[in-house]
């Protein structure tokens, strides 16, 4: 039995520290996210597939299921 996929993740802006809980899509990676605190457009760090993998407490659903190599 595989573990349940977590669909909510809390993003923290590295520029201003604003925190927002968002629902992650199961069928797409989110490459850009506009911070509601400072307006900066976040994009994934090198080696990450999406903003959730770079700035959130829970990685995106594809990474949860298949691991780091699935989105490369």
Coordinates of C-alpha atoms in Angstrom, one line a residue, residues 3-61:
X3 CA 1.3 6.4 1.2
X4 CA -1.4 9.0 0.6
X5 CA -0.3 12.0 -1.6
X6 CA -0.4 15.3 0.2
X7 CA -2.0 18.0 -2.0
X8 CA -1.6 21.0 0.3
X9 CA 1.8 22.6 0.8
X10 CA 2.9 25.8 2.5
X11 CA 5.1 28.0 0.4
X12 CA 7.5 30.5 2.1
X13 CA 8.9 33.3 0.0
X14 CA 12.7 33.5 0.3
X15 CA 12.6 37.3 -0.3
X16 CA 10.0 38.5 2.3
X17 CA 9.1 35.5 4.3
X18 CA 5.4 35.6 3.4
X19 CA 3.8 32.2 4.0
X20 CA 0.8 30.8 2.0
X21 CA -0.8 27.4 1.9
X22 CA -1.7 26.3 -1.6
X23 CA -3.3 23.2 -3.2
X24 CA -0.9 21.5 -5.6
X25 CA -2.2 20.2 -8.9
X26 CA -1.7 16.5 -9.5
X27 CA -1.3 16.8 -13.3
X28 CA 1.2 19.7 -13.7
X29 CA 4.3 21.3 -12.2
X30 CA 4.0 24.9 -11.1
X31 CA 7.0 26.7 -12.5
X32 CA 6.1 30.2 -11.4
X33 CA 4.4 31.6 -8.4
X34 CA 3.7 35.3 -7.6
X35 CA 4.3 36.0 -3.9
X36 CA 1.3 37.7 -2.3
X37 CA 3.6 39.4 0.2
X38 CA 6.1 41.2 -2.0
X39 CA 5.0 40.4 -5.6
X40 CA 8.3 38.7 -6.6
X41 CA 7.8 35.9 -9.2
X42 CA 9.3 32.8 -7.7
X43 CA 10.7 30.1 -10.0
X44 CA 12.3 26.7 -9.2
X45 CA 15.8 26.6 -8.0
X46 CA 18.3 24.7 -10.2
X47 CA 17.6 20.9 -10.0
X48 CA 14.0 21.3 -8.8
X49 CA 11.0 20.8 -11.0
X50 CA 8.6 23.3 -9.5
X51 CA 8.2 26.1 -6.9
X52 CA 6.8 23.6 -4.3
X53 CA 10.0 21.5 -4.5
X54 CA 12.0 24.7 -3.9
X55 CA 10.1 26.8 -1.4
X56 CA 7.4 24.6 0.3
X57 CA 7.2 22.2 3.1
X58 CA 5.8 19.4 1.0
X59 CA 7.1 18.6 -2.5
X60 CA 4.9 18.3 -5.5
X61 CA 2.8 15.1 -6.1

